[in-house]
Structures are given as C-alpha cells and as structure tokens.
XYZ file of C-alpha atoms in Angstrom:
707
model
C 104.345 83.788 -51.469
C 106.141 82.442 -54.587
C 107.883 84.851 -56.929
C 105.627 83.688 -59.808
C 102.704 85.711 -58.420
C 101.300 88.427 -60.626
C 101.124 92.064 -59.578
C 98.762 94.949 -60.209
C 99.441 98.659 -59.553
C 96.422 100.844 -59.038
C 94.230 103.114 -56.908
C 90.931 102.603 -55.012
C 87.789 103.323 -57.077
C 84.836 102.360 -54.820
C 83.837 99.599 -52.362
C 81.548 96.700 -53.536
C 81.788 94.768 -50.277
C 83.755 94.831 -46.923
C 83.245 92.823 -43.912
C 86.401 93.890 -42.082
C 88.637 90.948 -43.117
C 87.613 90.471 -46.711
C 86.751 93.042 -49.242
C 85.735 93.507 -52.929
C 86.868 96.825 -54.448
C 86.776 98.364 -57.940
C 90.405 99.532 -58.670
C 91.734 101.792 -61.413
C 94.849 100.544 -63.037
C 96.505 101.958 -66.226
C 93.254 103.715 -67.108
C 91.229 100.562 -66.750
C 88.790 99.393 -64.099
C 89.184 95.934 -62.495
C 87.570 94.178 -59.519
C 90.073 93.171 -56.845
C 89.197 90.767 -53.959
C 90.860 89.823 -50.812
C 92.174 91.025 -47.421
C 92.071 94.754 -48.346
C 90.826 96.430 -45.153
C 92.243 99.853 -44.418
C 92.635 100.922 -47.998
C 93.102 104.681 -48.392
C 91.332 105.928 -51.539
C 94.070 108.691 -51.921
C 97.012 106.246 -52.093
C 98.339 104.006 -54.750
C 98.983 100.316 -54.104
C 100.940 97.419 -55.444
C 98.738 94.280 -55.217
C 100.254 90.868 -55.533
C 98.162 87.684 -56.357
C 96.586 86.334 -59.463
C 94.039 87.095 -62.210
C 91.036 84.833 -61.935
C 87.851 84.391 -63.975
C 84.840 84.221 -61.549
C 81.977 82.140 -63.051
C 79.449 84.646 -62.009
C 81.291 88.095 -61.636
C 83.759 87.744 -64.357
C 87.435 88.883 -64.555
C 89.087 89.700 -61.179
C 92.418 90.182 -59.402
C 92.583 87.903 -56.360
C 94.879 89.600 -53.788
C 97.181 87.785 -51.483
C 99.440 90.684 -50.250
C 99.635 94.398 -50.919
C 101.882 97.362 -50.143
C 101.327 101.158 -50.261
C 103.228 102.951 -53.036
C 104.457 106.480 -52.726
C 103.517 108.682 -55.759
C 105.995 108.987 -58.507
C 104.086 111.453 -60.613
C 104.755 115.139 -60.044
C 101.184 116.252 -59.415
C 100.403 113.397 -56.912
C 103.796 114.002 -55.228
C 103.053 117.707 -54.767
C 99.550 116.913 -53.311
C 100.974 114.447 -50.798
C 103.894 116.681 -49.707
C 101.600 119.678 -49.195
C 98.859 117.678 -47.416
C 98.250 116.911 -43.825
C 100.894 114.222 -43.465
C 103.895 116.760 -43.606
C 102.625 119.637 -41.360
C 104.345 122.929 -42.233
C 104.984 121.942 -45.840
C 103.023 123.994 -48.211
C 102.691 123.917 -52.005
C 105.639 126.309 -52.573
C 107.976 124.278 -50.420
C 106.729 121.043 -52.096
C 107.564 122.499 -55.439
C 110.948 123.401 -54.236
C 111.627 119.879 -53.046
C 110.411 118.322 -56.277
C 112.529 120.785 -58.366
C 115.645 119.715 -56.359
C 114.991 115.879 -56.306
C 112.523 115.079 -59.026
C 108.972 113.519 -59.029
C 110.298 110.269 -57.237
C 111.555 112.374 -54.307
C 109.216 110.652 -51.787
C 110.544 107.214 -52.539
C 114.076 108.564 -52.440
C 113.487 110.273 -48.976
C 111.744 107.144 -47.632
C 114.753 104.932 -48.519
C 117.410 107.511 -47.365
C 115.960 109.998 -44.672
C 119.506 111.546 -44.545
C 118.768 113.335 -47.856
C 116.427 115.625 -45.931
C 119.419 117.493 -44.590
C 120.511 118.334 -48.188
C 117.255 120.124 -49.040
C 117.065 123.998 -49.259
C 114.295 124.346 -46.673
C 114.103 125.633 -43.072
C 114.967 123.509 -39.992
C 111.305 123.413 -39.092
C 110.268 122.081 -42.448
C 112.926 119.439 -42.364
C 111.608 118.306 -39.006
C 108.111 118.177 -40.604
C 109.499 115.833 -43.188
C 111.176 113.636 -40.676
C 108.004 113.296 -38.662
C 105.984 112.506 -41.779
C 108.278 109.770 -42.810
C 108.248 108.343 -39.264
C 104.520 107.770 -39.878
C 105.206 106.257 -43.332
C 107.909 104.072 -41.975
C 106.062 103.217 -38.782
C 106.709 99.443 -38.005
C 103.337 99.294 -36.316
C 101.565 100.349 -39.565
C 103.706 97.884 -41.446
C 102.760 95.107 -39.111
C 99.029 96.118 -39.331
C 99.261 95.717 -43.083
C 100.722 92.181 -42.569
C 98.032 91.298 -40.157
C 95.376 92.464 -42.734
C 96.972 90.599 -45.589
C 97.152 87.476 -43.344
C 93.326 87.458 -43.019
C 92.853 89.499 -39.661
C 90.264 92.298 -39.581
C 90.905 95.947 -38.832
C 89.395 95.451 -35.366
C 91.491 92.403 -34.817
C 94.664 94.514 -35.599
C 93.716 97.266 -33.138
C 92.884 94.740 -30.360
C 96.256 92.919 -30.936
C 98.337 96.146 -30.918
C 96.588 97.499 -27.858
C 96.850 94.242 -25.954
C 100.605 93.585 -26.559
C 101.725 97.256 -26.887
C 105.492 97.481 -26.384
C 106.045 93.674 -26.452
C 104.262 93.285 -29.808
C 107.325 92.342 -31.917
C 108.899 90.267 -29.163
C 105.754 88.270 -28.914
C 105.535 87.736 -32.641
C 109.179 86.660 -32.608
C 108.697 84.214 -29.709
C 105.269 82.748 -30.558
C 102.549 84.578 -32.585
C 100.027 82.023 -31.402
C 100.135 84.005 -28.120
C 97.455 86.102 -29.812
C 95.098 83.004 -29.811
C 95.885 82.148 -26.129
C 95.373 85.802 -24.961
C 92.636 87.509 -27.003
C 89.177 86.024 -26.850
C 87.453 86.289 -30.248
C 90.608 85.588 -32.297
C 90.480 81.847 -32.743
C 93.110 79.369 -33.735
C 92.066 79.222 -37.408
C 92.138 82.975 -37.813
C 95.621 83.470 -36.374
C 96.867 80.149 -37.905
C 96.146 81.703 -41.329
C 98.245 84.736 -40.547
C 101.091 82.567 -39.100
C 101.228 80.198 -42.134
C 101.169 83.225 -44.421
C 104.028 84.818 -42.461
C 106.181 81.674 -43.034
C 105.674 79.564 -39.908
C 105.947 75.820 -41.002
C 102.973 73.571 -40.627
C 104.820 71.213 -38.355
C 106.229 73.980 -36.124
C 105.925 72.941 -32.507
C 104.304 76.260 -31.589
C 101.600 75.614 -34.237
C 101.042 72.066 -33.072
C 100.753 73.261 -29.413
C 98.288 75.860 -30.309
C 96.293 73.317 -32.442
C 96.151 70.923 -29.460
C 94.848 73.736 -27.109
C 92.362 74.709 -29.711
C 90.932 71.306 -29.913
C 90.511 71.095 -26.145
C 88.986 74.534 -25.936
C 86.616 73.758 -28.637
C 85.473 70.538 -27.103
C 84.941 72.346 -23.666
C 83.036 75.126 -25.366
C 80.714 72.779 -27.291
C 79.969 70.617 -24.280
C 80.151 73.151 -21.506
C 82.734 70.952 -19.752
C 85.768 72.468 -18.063
C 87.822 69.349 -18.773
C 88.181 66.471 -21.210
C 89.383 62.936 -20.648
C 93.088 62.573 -21.541
C 92.870 59.545 -23.899
C 89.860 61.018 -25.726
C 91.657 64.309 -26.475
C 94.884 62.574 -27.609
C 92.762 60.477 -29.991
C 90.958 63.664 -31.318
C 94.268 65.453 -31.805
C 95.748 62.570 -33.878
C 92.526 62.401 -35.964
C 92.319 66.186 -36.625
C 95.854 67.035 -37.072
C 97.277 63.960 -38.771
C 100.390 64.237 -36.593
C 101.387 61.098 -34.527
C 103.229 62.941 -31.743
C 100.236 63.693 -29.565
C 101.846 62.750 -26.297
C 104.922 64.970 -26.898
C 102.784 67.910 -27.987
C 100.543 67.523 -24.881
C 103.567 67.428 -22.547
C 104.924 70.650 -24.273
C 101.556 72.363 -23.646
C 101.546 71.297 -20.101
C 105.089 72.534 -19.603
C 104.126 75.830 -21.284
C 101.075 76.235 -18.899
C 98.649 76.187 -21.737
C 97.040 72.995 -20.492
C 96.705 71.594 -16.960
C 96.910 67.800 -16.496
C 95.255 66.467 -13.324
C 95.165 62.713 -13.385
C 93.251 61.741 -16.494
C 91.661 65.184 -16.764
C 92.941 67.853 -19.246
C 91.851 71.516 -18.513
C 92.358 74.649 -20.662
C 94.602 76.639 -18.361
C 91.994 79.515 -17.921
C 89.282 77.058 -16.865
C 91.481 75.337 -14.300
C 92.624 78.654 -12.821
C 88.986 79.867 -12.683
C 87.940 76.752 -10.580
C 91.023 77.180 -8.334
C 90.286 80.942 -7.796
C 86.654 80.278 -6.908
C 87.507 77.407 -4.485
C 90.209 79.553 -2.796
C 88.267 82.817 -2.525
C 84.736 81.813 -1.827
C 85.321 80.082 1.561
C 86.626 83.331 2.913
C 83.086 84.594 2.878
C 81.783 83.454 6.284
C 79.335 84.837 8.749
C 78.527 88.522 8.781
C 80.350 90.526 11.462
C 77.251 92.434 12.376
C 73.749 90.879 12.614
C 70.815 91.843 14.803
C 68.007 89.468 14.033
C 65.371 91.300 16.153
C 66.199 94.567 14.482
C 65.927 92.984 10.980
C 62.677 91.301 11.984
C 61.219 94.652 13.055
C 62.284 96.342 9.816
C 60.760 93.472 7.854
C 57.343 93.694 9.613
C 57.322 97.460 8.911
C 58.204 96.892 5.339
C 55.281 94.365 4.979
C 52.894 96.888 6.419
C 54.141 99.691 4.133
C 54.015 97.523 0.906
C 50.831 95.764 1.905
C 52.289 92.282 1.362
C 53.319 89.364 3.515
C 56.481 87.513 2.986
C 56.154 83.724 3.158
C 58.545 81.712 5.433
C 60.958 80.902 2.593
C 61.178 84.532 1.501
C 61.819 85.507 5.180
C 64.487 82.857 5.459
C 66.231 84.231 2.427
C 66.302 87.719 3.790
C 67.611 86.625 7.169
C 70.292 84.426 5.534
C 71.375 87.471 3.553
C 72.091 89.379 6.749
C 73.510 86.472 8.641
C 76.071 85.609 6.042
C 78.546 87.408 3.757
C 77.664 84.949 1.007
C 74.247 83.463 0.291
C 72.166 81.983 -2.578
C 68.535 82.274 -3.508
C 67.059 79.910 -6.172
C 63.604 79.513 -7.583
C 61.631 79.571 -10.800
C 59.496 82.406 -12.328
C 56.790 83.683 -9.964
C 58.400 82.462 -6.770
C 59.139 85.998 -5.458
C 62.786 86.441 -6.228
C 62.319 90.050 -7.361
C 60.221 90.887 -4.334
C 63.045 89.657 -2.129
C 65.661 91.756 -4.096
C 63.495 94.890 -3.195
C 63.435 93.901 0.457
C 67.265 93.226 0.603
C 67.964 96.704 -0.894
C 65.381 98.502 1.361
C 66.604 96.833 4.619
C 70.283 97.242 3.625
C 69.666 101.025 3.327
C 67.882 100.967 6.739
C 70.890 99.193 8.269
C 73.279 101.758 6.645
C 71.784 104.820 4.868
C 75.200 105.392 3.248
C 75.648 101.777 2.033
C 76.800 101.318 -1.531
C 74.415 98.721 -3.096
C 74.536 97.421 -6.608
C 72.527 94.780 -8.447
C 74.307 93.158 -11.501
C 73.112 90.846 -14.277
C 74.799 89.063 -17.126
C 72.768 91.005 -19.786
C 71.862 94.507 -20.202
C 68.142 93.694 -20.576
C 68.235 91.627 -17.363
C 69.899 94.567 -15.505
C 67.344 97.051 -16.800
C 64.473 94.794 -15.851
C 65.640 94.408 -12.310
C 66.288 98.166 -12.069
C 62.677 98.929 -13.246
C 61.138 96.439 -10.952
C 63.177 97.102 -7.856
C 64.120 100.778 -8.229
C 67.754 99.971 -7.514
C 70.996 100.919 -9.279
C 71.806 98.029 -11.629
C 74.387 97.247 -14.352
C 75.805 94.346 -16.219
C 78.506 92.289 -14.782
C 80.944 93.291 -17.405
C 80.248 96.995 -16.645
C 80.663 96.391 -12.913
C 84.027 94.895 -13.494
C 85.171 97.542 -15.828
C 85.610 95.588 -19.026
C 88.048 96.960 -21.693
C 86.926 95.743 -24.980
C 90.261 96.582 -26.642
C 92.229 94.336 -24.282
C 89.515 92.001 -23.171
C 90.410 92.579 -19.536
C 88.704 93.900 -16.340
C 90.051 97.026 -14.563
C 88.606 95.908 -11.294
C 90.569 92.900 -9.633
C 92.587 92.010 -6.620
C 94.849 95.176 -6.919
C 91.898 97.340 -7.764
C 88.769 96.056 -5.850
C 85.191 97.127 -6.252
C 84.182 99.576 -3.503
C 80.662 98.305 -2.543
C 79.051 97.174 0.529
C 76.484 94.895 -1.034
C 76.490 93.116 -4.331
C 73.426 91.229 -5.593
C 73.797 89.190 -8.845
C 70.666 88.244 -10.634
C 70.219 85.564 -13.405
C 73.293 83.744 -12.036
C 72.640 80.569 -13.973
C 74.062 82.425 -16.987
C 77.387 83.036 -15.187
C 80.326 80.821 -16.189
C 83.396 79.837 -14.232
C 85.797 82.364 -15.583
C 83.389 85.281 -15.045
C 82.610 84.291 -11.498
C 86.268 83.972 -10.660
C 86.746 87.524 -11.945
C 83.832 88.680 -9.796
C 85.382 87.194 -6.691
C 88.824 88.565 -7.437
C 87.266 92.157 -7.603
C 85.009 91.730 -4.511
C 87.634 91.538 -1.700
C 86.292 94.736 -0.151
C 82.539 93.841 -0.618
C 80.752 93.153 2.692
C 77.885 90.901 1.385
C 77.299 88.941 -1.780
C 73.908 87.433 -2.749
C 73.494 85.367 -5.977
C 69.964 84.713 -7.349
C 69.111 82.357 -10.197
C 66.889 79.648 -11.488
C 68.810 76.314 -11.421
C 66.381 74.678 -13.824
C 67.333 77.127 -16.669
C 70.056 76.643 -19.193
C 73.556 76.746 -17.835
C 76.083 79.400 -19.123
C 77.126 79.320 -22.775
C 80.770 79.220 -21.782
C 82.192 76.290 -19.780
C 81.165 75.611 -16.253
C 78.018 74.875 -14.237
C 78.696 77.235 -11.357
C 75.147 77.732 -9.873
C 74.573 73.931 -9.955
C 77.990 73.206 -8.269
C 77.458 75.894 -5.538
C 74.044 74.475 -4.681
C 75.246 70.860 -4.912
C 78.271 71.203 -2.617
C 76.044 72.205 0.368
C 78.652 74.619 1.857
C 76.772 77.825 1.485
C 73.392 79.106 2.912
C 70.796 78.616 0.214
C 67.108 79.391 0.181
C 65.035 77.361 -2.394
C 61.829 79.161 -3.266
C 59.000 76.820 -4.191
C 55.611 78.727 -3.606
C 54.526 80.197 -6.926
C 52.501 83.424 -6.513
C 51.785 83.831 -10.203
C 50.585 80.336 -10.578
C 48.060 80.901 -7.779
C 46.611 83.682 -9.961
C 46.071 81.232 -12.756
C 49.061 82.003 -14.943
C 49.233 79.136 -17.501
C 52.842 79.979 -18.467
C 54.008 79.288 -14.934
C 51.856 76.225 -14.764
C 53.349 74.931 -17.938
C 56.883 75.653 -16.803
C 56.203 73.592 -13.645
C 54.848 70.669 -15.612
C 57.842 70.802 -18.049
C 60.217 70.367 -15.041
C 58.160 67.343 -13.905
C 58.322 65.960 -17.557
C 54.687 65.260 -17.567
C 52.943 68.193 -19.334
C 49.696 67.726 -21.246
C 49.302 70.480 -23.908
C 45.491 69.921 -23.956
C 45.260 71.431 -20.488
C 46.213 74.881 -21.709
C 43.775 77.253 -23.536
C 44.429 80.925 -22.556
C 48.053 82.142 -21.896
C 49.539 79.038 -23.640
C 48.682 77.888 -27.115
C 50.119 74.917 -29.048
C 49.689 74.655 -32.875
C 50.610 71.272 -34.084
C 52.305 71.620 -37.438
C 54.604 68.692 -38.028
C 55.796 69.967 -41.499
C 58.052 72.969 -41.471
C 55.255 75.415 -42.550
C 56.270 79.001 -41.557
C 52.964 80.303 -42.862
C 51.294 79.353 -39.497
C 53.807 81.656 -37.731
C 53.047 84.537 -40.080
C 49.267 84.098 -39.541
C 49.727 84.079 -35.714
C 51.915 87.138 -35.724
C 49.427 88.943 -37.900
C 46.611 88.125 -35.404
C 48.848 89.650 -32.594
C 49.522 92.798 -34.698
C 45.781 93.112 -35.295
C 45.215 93.002 -31.536
C 47.446 96.033 -31.075
C 50.863 94.464 -30.350
C 53.906 95.635 -32.183
C 56.893 93.628 -33.522
C 58.895 94.878 -30.560
C 56.387 93.209 -28.278
C 56.803 89.902 -30.204
C 59.833 87.589 -29.936
C 60.292 84.407 -31.980
C 62.576 81.776 -30.423
C 64.155 78.703 -32.062
C 66.610 76.095 -30.808
C 68.760 75.934 -33.960
C 70.005 78.221 -36.793
C 69.550 75.685 -39.676
C 66.396 74.369 -41.133
C 63.124 75.820 -42.447
C 62.077 76.817 -38.919
C 65.637 77.694 -37.879
C 66.795 81.172 -36.818
C 68.389 82.115 -40.147
C 65.432 81.195 -42.307
C 63.000 82.796 -39.902
C 64.909 86.031 -39.719
C 64.960 86.209 -43.561
C 61.234 85.427 -43.792
C 60.116 87.847 -41.075
C 62.390 90.691 -42.426
C 60.912 90.184 -45.947
C 57.341 90.090 -44.538
C 57.459 92.971 -42.031
C 60.246 95.194 -43.272
C 60.647 94.679 -47.020
C 63.124 96.762 -48.887
C 61.387 99.997 -50.244
C 62.433 101.797 -53.427
C 65.312 104.150 -52.823
C 65.818 103.004 -49.288
C 69.444 102.013 -48.388
C 70.457 98.461 -47.591
C 73.703 97.086 -46.262
C 74.809 93.431 -46.870
C 77.215 91.562 -44.703
C 77.638 88.015 -45.710
C 74.248 86.398 -46.020
C 72.554 89.031 -43.951
C 71.137 92.370 -45.000
C 70.243 95.405 -42.732
C 67.475 97.766 -43.438
C 66.034 100.797 -41.549
C 63.445 99.549 -39.117
C 64.997 96.032 -38.603
C 65.070 94.480 -35.086
C 68.776 94.125 -34.297
C 70.454 91.778 -31.904
C 73.711 92.699 -30.152
C 76.169 89.792 -30.257
C 79.107 91.203 -28.141
C 79.492 93.282 -25.057
C 80.372 96.935 -25.851
C 80.416 98.641 -22.410
C 81.781 101.788 -23.881
C 78.481 102.139 -25.814
C 76.379 100.774 -22.967
C 75.171 97.899 -25.103
C 75.616 94.195 -24.301
C 75.355 90.734 -25.698
C 71.557 89.877 -26.053
C 70.384 93.488 -26.161
C 67.779 94.065 -28.885
C 67.187 97.394 -30.621
C 65.871 99.005 -33.853
C 68.117 100.024 -36.913
C 67.227 103.761 -37.340
C 69.767 105.168 -39.724
C 72.111 103.963 -42.545
C 74.707 106.422 -43.850
C 76.111 105.106 -47.090
C 78.621 108.007 -47.509
C 80.189 107.395 -44.052
C 79.781 103.666 -44.110
C 77.975 103.563 -40.718
C 74.608 102.620 -39.418
C 72.871 103.558 -36.105
C 70.875 101.298 -33.794
C 68.584 102.492 -31.006
C 68.691 100.355 -27.853
C 66.031 101.950 -25.675
C 67.477 105.370 -24.851
C 70.958 104.474 -26.211
C 72.119 105.003 -29.709
C 75.051 103.013 -31.051
C 76.886 103.653 -34.249
C 78.555 100.752 -36.126
C 81.014 100.986 -38.949
C 80.267 98.695 -41.834
C 83.502 96.840 -40.951
C 82.041 96.007 -37.471
C 78.803 94.418 -38.538
C 79.828 91.040 -37.236
C 78.836 92.435 -33.785
C 75.091 92.465 -34.761
C 72.516 90.389 -36.510
C 68.763 90.365 -37.176
C 66.572 89.860 -34.058
C 63.131 88.812 -35.504
C 64.111 85.297 -34.374
C 66.790 84.539 -31.817
C 68.187 81.448 -30.031
C 66.977 80.474 -26.564
C 70.367 81.187 -25.079
C 70.398 84.760 -26.460
C 66.924 85.381 -25.001
C 67.933 84.170 -21.584
C 67.731 86.912 -19.028
C 64.987 88.686 -20.949
C 61.153 88.650 -21.015
C 58.925 89.513 -23.808
C 54.939 90.078 -23.852
C 54.537 87.475 -26.631
C 56.830 84.561 -27.294
C 56.556 82.203 -30.220
C 58.646 79.044 -29.686
C 59.316 76.965 -32.817
C 59.598 73.268 -32.078
C 60.469 71.245 -35.130
C 61.175 67.588 -35.337
C 64.462 68.591 -37.081
C 65.389 70.396 -33.820
C 65.310 67.136 -31.782
C 69.006 67.020 -31.318
C 68.666 70.285 -29.305
C 65.430 69.828 -27.542
C 65.621 68.907 -23.877
C 63.900 70.018 -20.647
C 66.002 72.928 -19.628
C 65.957 74.547 -23.009
C 62.207 74.344 -23.401
C 61.714 75.514 -19.770
C 64.009 78.442 -20.397
C 62.227 79.381 -23.628
C 58.695 79.055 -22.110
C 59.607 81.329 -19.177
C 60.653 84.169 -21.394
C 56.934 84.910 -22.026
C 55.197 87.425 -19.772
C 51.652 87.370 -21.293
C 51.291 84.731 -23.983
C 53.309 81.687 -25.066
C 52.519 80.241 -28.592
C 54.264 76.961 -29.423
C 54.391 76.011 -33.110
C 55.678 72.775 -34.492
C 55.719 69.059 -33.812
C 53.817 67.825 -30.718
C 55.838 64.642 -30.534
C 59.056 66.600 -30.577
C 57.888 68.714 -27.673
C 57.088 65.608 -25.490
C 60.300 63.967 -26.402
C 62.042 67.153 -25.545
C 60.630 67.630 -22.038
C 61.484 63.971 -21.253
C 65.137 64.477 -21.970
C 67.479 65.859 -19.363
C 70.638 67.699 -20.354
C 73.814 65.632 -19.746
C 75.539 66.830 -16.579
C 78.537 68.949 -17.364
C 82.041 67.749 -16.396
C 83.262 70.105 -13.770
C 85.350 69.788 -10.635
C 84.352 72.999 -8.794
C 82.221 71.139 -6.258
C 85.109 68.676 -5.377
C 87.555 71.643 -5.064
C 85.149 73.428 -2.612
C 84.775 70.264 -0.615
C 88.674 69.692 -0.567
C 88.214 66.331 -2.349
C 90.820 67.205 -4.973
C-alpha cells in the first residue's frame, strides 16, 4: 500500500456487521466514535489498533474509515500497560510485579521488550517471572499470528486462515515463498479470486507467472464445474484464457501448468489434474473387483425363500437377479426409479449378508445426511454419509481412510449414487481395498452430481459390471400419481390433465407468488406443518426464484416479532423458528450438505446461533453463517436424496434455461404424498421435452481400455 494512506489509532467499540471476511465496527479514537469498515476479523476488544486506509463519505451511512491493513499496538499508557502485564498473557506476573516493571522501564515498557527481548534479563524480578515474560512475548511475536493478520487484511476469513494454517502446518512459510497460489490448488472452498486478492495485496505482480498459471487453472476448473465436464477442448480453453485474462501468452502458460502438474493434456483434451487422477484411479481400481470368492446359489435361494415367507412378500425376477448378482460379484450395480423396490432389495441384502456371516461388518452410505437417515429408518441398518464413512477432516479437506488406512468392512452399499462425482468415487475405492463386496444403487434418470463427472452413467454404459435395471413399479400399481407422472416425464409425453389427486398443476404464467401462499395455507389448514412442506425452484433469481421465495415465506410464516433477536448476513436474515439449510459438510457436528433444520436459539452476547437438525444441535458463530441459508425454498440439487410429504415445484417461463427432463423428474420424485406444480404450463412441456447435454467424460473409455 502506498505511503500516502491515512492512519487511525483506536480501540474496538462494538460490532455493526461481520461476515467473517468483512466487518463494520464502531471504533473509539481520541475520544471520538467512528465507523470503520474492511477486513477486520479477529479484533480483540481489549487491544488498541493502528488502522491504515482512507476516510470516505458513504452516501447513506456517512463518514467512515475504510481499512486496508491494520496492526495490533501494545499499550503505552501506564494503566493499560499494567492491566496487560498482570493479565492472562503473562502467567505468573501479578499487579505488584507489573508495577515494578513499569517503574523501572516506564509506560512504554511493552514496546521496548517486544523490540528487544534481551531487556527482560535486566529486570529485578525472579527467573520464573522472566520466563513468563519470554513466553508471553513469544505469543505476541508469533509469526503465525502475524501471518494470520496478513491473511485477514488480504480478504480471507477467520475460518480460511485456520484451514490454511492447519493444512500446510510446518511448510506454511515455505509454501508462501514458493507459490501462495498453492492454497487455491489445495484447499477446496478458497477459490482463485479470494486468494488472488491476498496475493496482489502482498505484492505479487499481476503478470507473475504463478498468478497466470493459477488463473488458467481457475478458468478450466470453473468451466468444468459449470458444465459438469471433466475436460475442456484445448483451443476453446486457450481462447477463453486470452479473453478473460488479456494476456497473449496462453500457450506458454498452458505448457507451464502442464509441466507443474496442475493441468493434464491428453490430445486435444485438457483436464484439471484432480479430475484426471480421479478417472485414472477409478479405471485402475474398479476392475480388481471380480467374482466373489465364496458363493453358494442354492443356500442363498433357500434364505431368500425363507425371507419372503417371513416378510410376507414375493421378490420379482429382477429383484431376485439383483440379490444373486450381489452375492456372485464383489462389485454390482442396481438402478431404477422410485417405487421399483430398491429399498426392499437393500433390506434383503443386509439380512442375507448377516445370515451368511453373523459377524459381518455391513454399512450403507449415502451422499447426504437426510438420505442416509432415510435408508436407516426404512431398512433398519447402520448408515452414514459417505464423507463420514471416509473420515473427512473439514480443517484440511482430506479423508483419513485411504490406501494406507483402509475401511474395515465386509459389505458396503452406497445409495443415491447418481449424486456421487468422480473425485468422491475415487476416494471411496482407494479406501475400500479391504471391503469384500460393494453394491451401488441409484436412479440414472436423476440429475448427475453437482461436481464434474457422470459416474453412474459411465459405469452403466461401459457394460463391464453386473447391473440389474429395475422396471416394475410397485407404487404405480397402487395408483400413485407421482410415480405415474415421473414415468411420463421420462417418456417426454406427459399430459397434466390426467392428474387430479396426488399431482396438481396450477397454471399461473405470470410470476404470481400469491398462488403459492394460498396453497401453502390450505395445506397448513389440513394439518401439515411447514416442516412437511418443501418449496423447490430451478433458479435463485426471479420473482419465483429461491432468493425471493425464501424472503416471502420467511416474512409470511416467521415475521420478526418485537424484542426478538435477528442476525443479518449479507442479504439474508435469520430468526428463531426459521427453516435452515446446511450448505457444507460438517462431520464433526454430524450435519451435512442438504440437511434441513430449525433455528432454535440466537445468542447476541456470544455471537452464536443454534440450529436443531432432528436430534442434533449445531452451534454456529456469526462468522460462519456462510455455511447455512434459509430453507423455505431450496434448489432441486439441494433436495436430491431427500423426500418430503408435500412438494411445491415452481416452474416459471423465466426458468426455461434450467428446465429439462432430469431436473423436473428429480424434483417430482422428491414428493411422497402430494406434488403441486405452480407456474407456466408451456414451460413445463418444453422442459420435459429437453434432454440435458451429455457430460464430457472419459471414464467409460478408460474402463474399456480405449485410452
């Protein structure tokens, strides 16, 4: 920062706003109060700070000091100096000893001792007290704390700082010297723009090759994430880099990224390194799962007959085929839509596996907490999320179970597999070297994973692995209109006039949200609660988009009451009683991406709030509110893996860019009892006639040995 920047010396007064990376505080400076804004996370209200930046006049909020950097000042006034010396930082130094030190060195003794720790030896205090001073100044002079401050002033949040320090540990300063963009490559959730802001603020030139390389990788990863593809065409990416960066040296930067193993070039295909490695890992490990070593078909058939008699059911031929394929092979697949008996098969697989070996370790896993809980309740089997199964560490974004530390299981069943991406499946296989059997179950007609890859489709399409495709629909036979509609959607020939009971379509071409409110009110009058009702929408923007709907539903069904607390985070506000959606996996708290809970407590003094997810209570600091949002309305992707008694699906003509067959099918099949579609009839029919463009992957070709 240039030397012309202004400075302000002051102490914390109170917080007006803080989202973890940007804060608005009221500071006290020279007896006056002033609003300061900027990257001020981690401010200690007991310390004095030197802020550097500039004074600005905000058109709405008036005179402010806009902070660019800041540093902690040690007190120079006698009273403050005595308080700090006799406080918890210097253990063993009481008020009498503090007064003795100040008497010898003066009120600025702390600054003197910080700059020259050898002065400690000249003080007339005991050896133990001298050691207490040395240890206290080690904390004050801790390079990690100084680096944390630099991260914060560079725009990173408190949580970002903790994750970076925990991930790189002893090599932190070596990494920052070599290439600070390593943070972007290594830590999911800290994107290029965020770390680039820090790097530029720390003095890295805009045309530094390390920055250009990271920008190139960022453009590639962003294209892959938006499209779901694991690779991009070479010429298209070079063209995009030149356009977005303004630099002409695209070929040179690409070659550098390839040489540094950040990008893999395979013919005209360019892969992010992690996506390439994931496909290679799957194609190398999965073929090792061949036939089961032990298999007695007659014994399994006898057990299955006994189970049918005990449960009072008859498995059809396809279900029986799936069960026998499971015991005959170390790896097998089962696919089918809702109502085709997938859950019934899981119960059979678990029961028969225990008959085969009473001591067998069996686990069912799913991508989301709600999906795992649902399979546990329906099948009476031990279940968990995939991230929990693999021992995910949120501080380092790594899995504790891998090739060197395999999962100790006999049988692993993975449900809702359509949601699993390439990197996650590669991690599963690396951890499953000791697993005897793996069975994956999913609906191939649903939306593919949010992250790149199309794993279930590729595994089905390659034809190398035993797969049972369930087609008979038991729920449809009972007259379930939701299942009938789902089948018609897949055919692309639905007629909404055929549905009158479980499915209702309300044609409202204009973006009139009042129709939704009227329908919700009717369901509440029928005895349903807001927890039974879930509103789904394809997009966040627009009058019937997720953001607008959440605001409308919150104001309608949970308005702010006098004297009740409210916490604002960006454009969102949180109130007691709100439906809350978890946005990130937090295995340590037993809460996962897609889980929905109720906000039950807001503690303004401690700056925390508590959300109840079923029997689990999770506390969030106000700095971590980016991990949650309102859940009155959610995206179809976030609802995947869950079921709700009543689903309202908003279909606006302004959503047409997102509307296609698999999205509408996935949304419709989230409803257990009633599905109410609100919006534009023409947009619905256009949507079910459109098929999502096939993702660009090469997993099938790798499995078949074609590349």
